[in-house]
Each structure stands twice: as C-alpha cells, then as structure tokens.
Amino acid sequence: METAKICNMFDLNQTMAKSLFDGCTYPWEVLPNIKSFILEVGPNLDPDEYDKVGEDVWIHKTAEIFPSAYIHGPVIIGKGAKIRQCAFIRESAIVGDGATVGNSTELKNVILFNGVEVPHYNYVGDSILGYKAHMGAGAITSNIKADRKNVIVKDGIEEIETGLRKFGAMLGDYVEVGCNSVLNPGTVIGKHTNIYPLSSVRGVIPDFSIYKDKNNVVAKNED
C-alpha cells in the first residue's frame, strides 16, 4: 500500500492544511478532522489577507467569488481561487490557492490543494485532491457504499479498513481524471496518473500510470 501513503502522494507544501497530516500515514485519516482544523485556523488568519464572510467562512481578498455561488462554513478559500457560477460548497472545505471550483460543482468535507481544478459539474465529497489535480467535466467522487458499510481500501490482495462510512477519493499531485468518470468509495489514485474518460474506478491505482479500464492499467512509459 505504498502508493497510498501521504509521503508518496502529495507535496504538503502545496496546502495550508499541511499540519493536519502530521502523525498520519494515509491521507483519509484526516477526513474526520477537516472541520475542526478550519475552525481552529480560520480565526487566526491575517485579516489583512482574509475576509470573514458570514459564519465561519474565510475568503482571501484576491479570491474571485461569483454572486450565484453558495458557501456554507466552515470553509477557507485561498489566494486567487475562483468559485464560479452556482458552485455549492456545503461545509468543511479548504480550497487552495489558485484552485478553481466551477459551474455547479459541489464540495463537502474536502481538501483541495493549491492549483486544483474541479471546473464543470463535479461532485467532490469526503476527498482530498493533490496539487494541480484536475477532474474533467462531470467526473465525480462517490463517497458512500450502496450497503452503507465502512469503506475498505483495496490494493490487490491487501486491504485496509478505514473505519469511515463516507470516503470518496484521494487524488495524488497532478492526477488527471477524464470526463464523466466515477471514482468509487475508497479510490486512491497515485500522483501523475491519468484516468480515461467514462471510467469507473475503485481501489488503488499506481502513480505514473494510465488507467484505461480495470484490466488495462499501464505505466506511462509503456504507452
């Protein structure tokens, strides 16, 4: 399960939530703590840089927020981020510097590292997206199993019981997810990996790979 370790997925210098990962091995371990982290950090943000808007919502003064976007705290939106038309940020979201949350995209209990793009009709719930990860139009994270049981991360024959009933996907730095793909509960995608459009993905996908389908995952240098 080396691919799924925090140290192999993310450049933690590309998120204001770096300290939240301290003492953790796998990124999903921080999901239950996103809300409390925002509530602790938010009030201490520099008021010369961040505006407090409503209850427990902190927005960097350089962020661009469209009037039709809905933002419910606790939320922190970073420098130069763009929250576009009809975006729906439900709660417990950290939107990194330069990130884009697009038209009709919904966020809930997430960390978007700096430069992340979820620009068109995406749902991202109980998930972490690494530096400059990008989800194509209509791609979503499915964050709860049909049987409502706890999510298990599977990498071949190796399994890790997460203890989490809601867990969408972990995307490493520079991951590209094709349009209209579904990332099933407990999906972990290693850094620099590309997912073909219209894919249904589950389990751990190696870094520096191209995912064509569940039986056809190739290293980039083999394609």
PDB file of C-alpha atoms in Angstrom, residues 37-172:
ATOM      1  CA  PHE A  37      -8.960  22.294  11.644  1.00  0.00           C
ATOM      2  CA  ILE A  38     -10.803  25.059   9.799  1.00  0.00           C
ATOM      3  CA  LEU A  39     -12.458  26.267  12.995  1.00  0.00           C
ATOM      4  CA  GLU A  40      -9.062  26.402  14.705  1.00  0.00           C
ATOM      5  CA  VAL A  41      -7.120  28.055  11.888  1.00  0.00           C
ATOM      6  CA  GLY A  42      -9.749  30.391  10.461  1.00  0.00           C
ATOM      7  CA  PRO A  43      -9.953  32.890  13.333  1.00  0.00           C
ATOM      8  CA  ASN A  44      -6.161  33.278  13.269  1.00  0.00           C
ATOM      9  CA  LEU A  45      -5.863  34.105   9.577  1.00  0.00           C
ATOM     10  CA  ASP A  46      -4.462  37.554   8.819  1.00  0.00           C
ATOM     11  CA  PRO A  47      -7.418  39.962   8.460  1.00  0.00           C
ATOM     12  CA  ASP A  48      -5.342  41.996   6.023  1.00  0.00           C
ATOM     13  CA  GLU A  49      -5.426  38.987   3.703  1.00  0.00           C
ATOM     14  CA  TYR A  50      -8.682  37.210   4.525  1.00  0.00           C
ATOM     15  CA  ASP A  51     -12.233  38.473   4.929  1.00  0.00           C
ATOM     16  CA  LYS A  52     -14.555  36.689   7.320  1.00  0.00           C
ATOM     17  CA  VAL A  53     -17.831  36.376   5.460  1.00  0.00           C
ATOM     18  CA  GLY A  54     -20.801  35.075   7.397  1.00  0.00           C
ATOM     19  CA  GLU A  55     -20.370  32.290   9.923  1.00  0.00           C
ATOM     20  CA  ASP A  56     -17.009  30.508   9.820  1.00  0.00           C
ATOM     21  CA  VAL A  57     -16.217  31.401   6.204  1.00  0.00           C
ATOM     22  CA  TRP A  58     -12.835  32.947   5.456  1.00  0.00           C
ATOM     23  CA  ILE A  59     -12.118  34.123   1.919  1.00  0.00           C
ATOM     24  CA  HIS A  60      -8.827  35.536   0.669  1.00  0.00           C
ATOM     25  CA  LYS A  61      -9.218  39.079  -0.609  1.00  0.00           C
ATOM     26  CA  THR A  62      -7.869  38.073  -4.029  1.00  0.00           C
ATOM     27  CA  ALA A  63     -10.297  35.173  -4.496  1.00  0.00           C
ATOM     28  CA  GLU A  64     -12.983  35.577  -7.141  1.00  0.00           C
ATOM     29  CA  ILE A  65     -16.430  34.552  -5.945  1.00  0.00           C
ATOM     30  CA  PHE A  66     -19.377  34.680  -8.326  1.00  0.00           C
ATOM     31  CA  PRO A  67     -22.593  36.046  -6.772  1.00  0.00           C
ATOM     32  CA  SER A  68     -24.549  32.856  -7.520  1.00  0.00           C
ATOM     33  CA  ALA A  69     -22.121  30.614  -5.578  1.00  0.00           C
ATOM     34  CA  TYR A  70     -23.350  29.215  -2.238  1.00  0.00           C
ATOM     35  CA  ILE A  71     -20.811  28.839   0.562  1.00  0.00           C
ATOM     36  CA  HIS A  72     -21.673  27.339   3.958  1.00  0.00           C
ATOM     37  CA  GLY A  73     -18.975  27.267   6.635  1.00  0.00           C
ATOM     38  CA  PRO A  74     -16.703  26.195   7.949  1.00  0.00           C
ATOM     39  CA  VAL A  75     -14.730  27.000   4.802  1.00  0.00           C
ATOM     40  CA  ILE A  76     -11.402  28.577   3.896  1.00  0.00           C
ATOM     41  CA  ILE A  77     -10.845  29.812   0.345  1.00  0.00           C
ATOM     42  CA  GLY A  78      -7.273  30.646  -0.590  1.00  0.00           C
ATOM     43  CA  LYS A  79      -5.436  33.284  -2.562  1.00  0.00           C
ATOM     44  CA  GLY A  80      -6.505  33.692  -6.173  1.00  0.00           C
ATOM     45  CA  ALA A  81      -9.071  30.893  -6.025  1.00  0.00           C
ATOM     46  CA  LYS A  82     -12.092  31.059  -8.312  1.00  0.00           C
ATOM     47  CA  ILE A  83     -15.539  29.967  -7.181  1.00  0.00           C
ATOM     48  CA  ARG A  84     -17.704  30.116 -10.285  1.00  0.00           C
ATOM     49  CA  GLN A  85     -21.398  30.280 -11.080  1.00  0.00           C
ATOM     50  CA  CYS A  86     -23.727  28.165  -8.962  1.00  0.00           C
ATOM     51  CA  ALA A  87     -20.910  26.374  -7.132  1.00  0.00           C
ATOM     52  CA  PHE A  88     -22.233  24.696  -3.967  1.00  0.00           C
ATOM     53  CA  ILE A  89     -19.769  24.494  -1.090  1.00  0.00           C
ATOM     54  CA  ARG A  90     -21.690  22.751   1.648  1.00  0.00           C
ATOM     55  CA  GLU A  91     -19.247  22.775   4.548  1.00  0.00           C
ATOM     56  CA  SER A  92     -15.831  21.709   5.788  1.00  0.00           C
ATOM     57  CA  ALA A  93     -13.900  22.655   2.660  1.00  0.00           C
ATOM     58  CA  ILE A  94     -10.382  24.010   2.239  1.00  0.00           C
ATOM     59  CA  VAL A  95      -9.931  25.454  -1.240  1.00  0.00           C
ATOM     60  CA  GLY A  96      -6.273  26.035  -2.006  1.00  0.00           C
ATOM     61  CA  ASP A  97      -4.514  28.965  -3.609  1.00  0.00           C
ATOM     62  CA  GLY A  98      -5.297  29.277  -7.301  1.00  0.00           C
ATOM     63  CA  ALA A  99      -7.858  26.459  -7.231  1.00  0.00           C
ATOM     64  CA  THR A 100     -10.959  26.530  -9.425  1.00  0.00           C
ATOM     65  CA  VAL A 101     -14.382  25.362  -8.282  1.00  0.00           C
ATOM     66  CA  GLY A 102     -16.568  25.580 -11.318  1.00  0.00           C
ATOM     67  CA  ASN A 103     -20.095  25.760 -12.608  1.00  0.00           C
ATOM     68  CA  SER A 104     -22.494  23.694 -10.468  1.00  0.00           C
ATOM     69  CA  THR A 105     -19.651  21.875  -8.719  1.00  0.00           C
ATOM     70  CA  GLU A 106     -20.419  20.665  -5.185  1.00  0.00           C
ATOM     71  CA  LEU A 107     -17.882  20.267  -2.376  1.00  0.00           C
ATOM     72  CA  LYS A 108     -18.315  18.664   1.030  1.00  0.00           C
ATOM     73  CA  ASN A 109     -15.624  17.787   3.604  1.00  0.00           C
ATOM     74  CA  VAL A 110     -12.682  18.167   1.253  1.00  0.00           C
ATOM     75  CA  ILE A 111      -9.171  19.499   0.917  1.00  0.00           C
ATOM     76  CA  LEU A 112      -8.254  20.922  -2.460  1.00  0.00           C
ATOM     77  CA  PHE A 113      -4.525  21.537  -2.654  1.00  0.00           C
ATOM     78  CA  ASN A 114      -3.217  24.590  -4.484  1.00  0.00           C
ATOM     79  CA  GLY A 115      -3.970  24.705  -8.193  1.00  0.00           C
ATOM     80  CA  VAL A 116      -6.685  22.028  -8.159  1.00  0.00           C
ATOM     81  CA  GLU A 117      -9.333  22.277 -10.866  1.00  0.00           C
ATOM     82  CA  VAL A 118     -12.863  20.927 -10.468  1.00  0.00           C
ATOM     83  CA  PRO A 119     -14.322  23.238 -13.079  1.00  0.00           C
ATOM     84  CA  HIS A 120     -17.519  21.709 -14.505  1.00  0.00           C
ATOM     85  CA  TYR A 121     -20.380  19.780 -12.868  1.00  0.00           C
ATOM     86  CA  ASN A 122     -18.240  17.843 -10.398  1.00  0.00           C
ATOM     87  CA  TYR A 123     -19.156  16.346  -7.047  1.00  0.00           C
ATOM     88  CA  VAL A 124     -16.257  16.055  -4.619  1.00  0.00           C
ATOM     89  CA  GLY A 125     -17.159  14.707  -1.196  1.00  0.00           C
ATOM     90  CA  ASP A 126     -15.039  13.344   1.667  1.00  0.00           C
ATOM     91  CA  SER A 127     -11.998  13.528  -0.567  1.00  0.00           C
ATOM     92  CA  ILE A 128      -8.538  15.060  -0.920  1.00  0.00           C
ATOM     93  CA  LEU A 129      -7.197  16.336  -4.227  1.00  0.00           C
ATOM     94  CA  GLY A 130      -3.456  16.912  -4.512  1.00  0.00           C
ATOM     95  CA  TYR A 131      -1.512  19.741  -6.127  1.00  0.00           C
ATOM     96  CA  LYS A 132      -2.794  20.622  -9.606  1.00  0.00           C
ATOM     97  CA  ALA A 133      -5.091  17.590  -9.746  1.00  0.00           C
ATOM     98  CA  HIS A 134      -7.842  18.043 -12.316  1.00  0.00           C
ATOM     99  CA  MET A 135     -11.251  16.428 -12.709  1.00  0.00           C
ATOM    100  CA  GLY A 136     -12.833  16.621 -16.160  1.00  0.00           C
ATOM    101  CA  ALA A 137     -16.402  17.736 -16.749  1.00  0.00           C
ATOM    102  CA  GLY A 138     -18.949  15.550 -14.988  1.00  0.00           C
ATOM    103  CA  ALA A 139     -16.384  13.461 -13.091  1.00  0.00           C
ATOM    104  CA  ILE A 140     -17.468  12.707  -9.521  1.00  0.00           C
ATOM    105  CA  THR A 141     -16.410  11.049  -6.308  1.00  0.00           C
ATOM    106  CA  SER A 142     -18.886   8.526  -4.929  1.00  0.00           C
ATOM    107  CA  ASN A 143     -18.412   8.746  -1.185  1.00  0.00           C
ATOM    108  CA  ILE A 144     -20.722   6.129   0.309  1.00  0.00           C
ATOM    109  CA  LYS A 145     -21.207   2.436  -0.476  1.00  0.00           C
ATOM    110  CA  ALA A 146     -24.591   1.100  -1.522  1.00  0.00           C
ATOM    111  CA  ASP A 147     -24.688  -1.098   1.612  1.00  0.00           C
ATOM    112  CA  ARG A 148     -23.700   1.863   3.827  1.00  0.00           C
ATOM    113  CA  LYS A 149     -20.879  -0.174   5.390  1.00  0.00           C
ATOM    114  CA  ASN A 150     -17.439   1.235   6.188  1.00  0.00           C
ATOM    115  CA  VAL A 151     -15.136   1.775   3.245  1.00  0.00           C
ATOM    116  CA  ILE A 152     -12.194  -0.583   2.729  1.00  0.00           C
ATOM    117  CA  VAL A 153      -9.220   0.476   0.606  1.00  0.00           C
ATOM    118  CA  LYS A 154      -8.059  -2.401  -1.598  1.00  0.00           C
ATOM    119  CA  ASP A 155      -4.732  -2.766  -3.377  1.00  0.00           C
ATOM    120  CA  GLY A 156      -4.681  -6.214  -4.926  1.00  0.00           C
ATOM    121  CA  ILE A 157      -4.973  -8.681  -2.051  1.00  0.00           C
ATOM    122  CA  GLU A 158      -4.024  -6.038   0.529  1.00  0.00           C
ATOM    123  CA  GLU A 159      -6.867  -4.322   2.349  1.00  0.00           C
ATOM    124  CA  ILE A 160      -7.119  -1.517   4.891  1.00  0.00           C
ATOM    125  CA  GLU A 161     -10.272  -0.996   6.941  1.00  0.00           C
ATOM    126  CA  THR A 162     -10.658   2.784   7.170  1.00  0.00           C
ATOM    127  CA  GLY A 163     -13.391   2.928   9.784  1.00  0.00           C
ATOM    128  CA  LEU A 164     -15.084   5.553   7.627  1.00  0.00           C
ATOM    129  CA  ARG A 165     -18.603   5.232   6.293  1.00  0.00           C
ATOM    130  CA  LYS A 166     -18.069   8.215   3.980  1.00  0.00           C
ATOM    131  CA  PHE A 167     -14.877   8.296   1.947  1.00  0.00           C
ATOM    132  CA  GLY A 168     -14.696   9.379  -1.680  1.00  0.00           C
ATOM    133  CA  ALA A 169     -11.285   9.510  -3.337  1.00  0.00           C
ATOM    134  CA  MET A 170      -7.684  10.501  -2.724  1.00  0.00           C
ATOM    135  CA  LEU A 171      -6.020  12.026  -5.793  1.00  0.00           C
ATOM    136  CA  GLY A 172      -2.265  12.492  -5.806  1.00  0.00           C
TER     137      GLY A 172
END
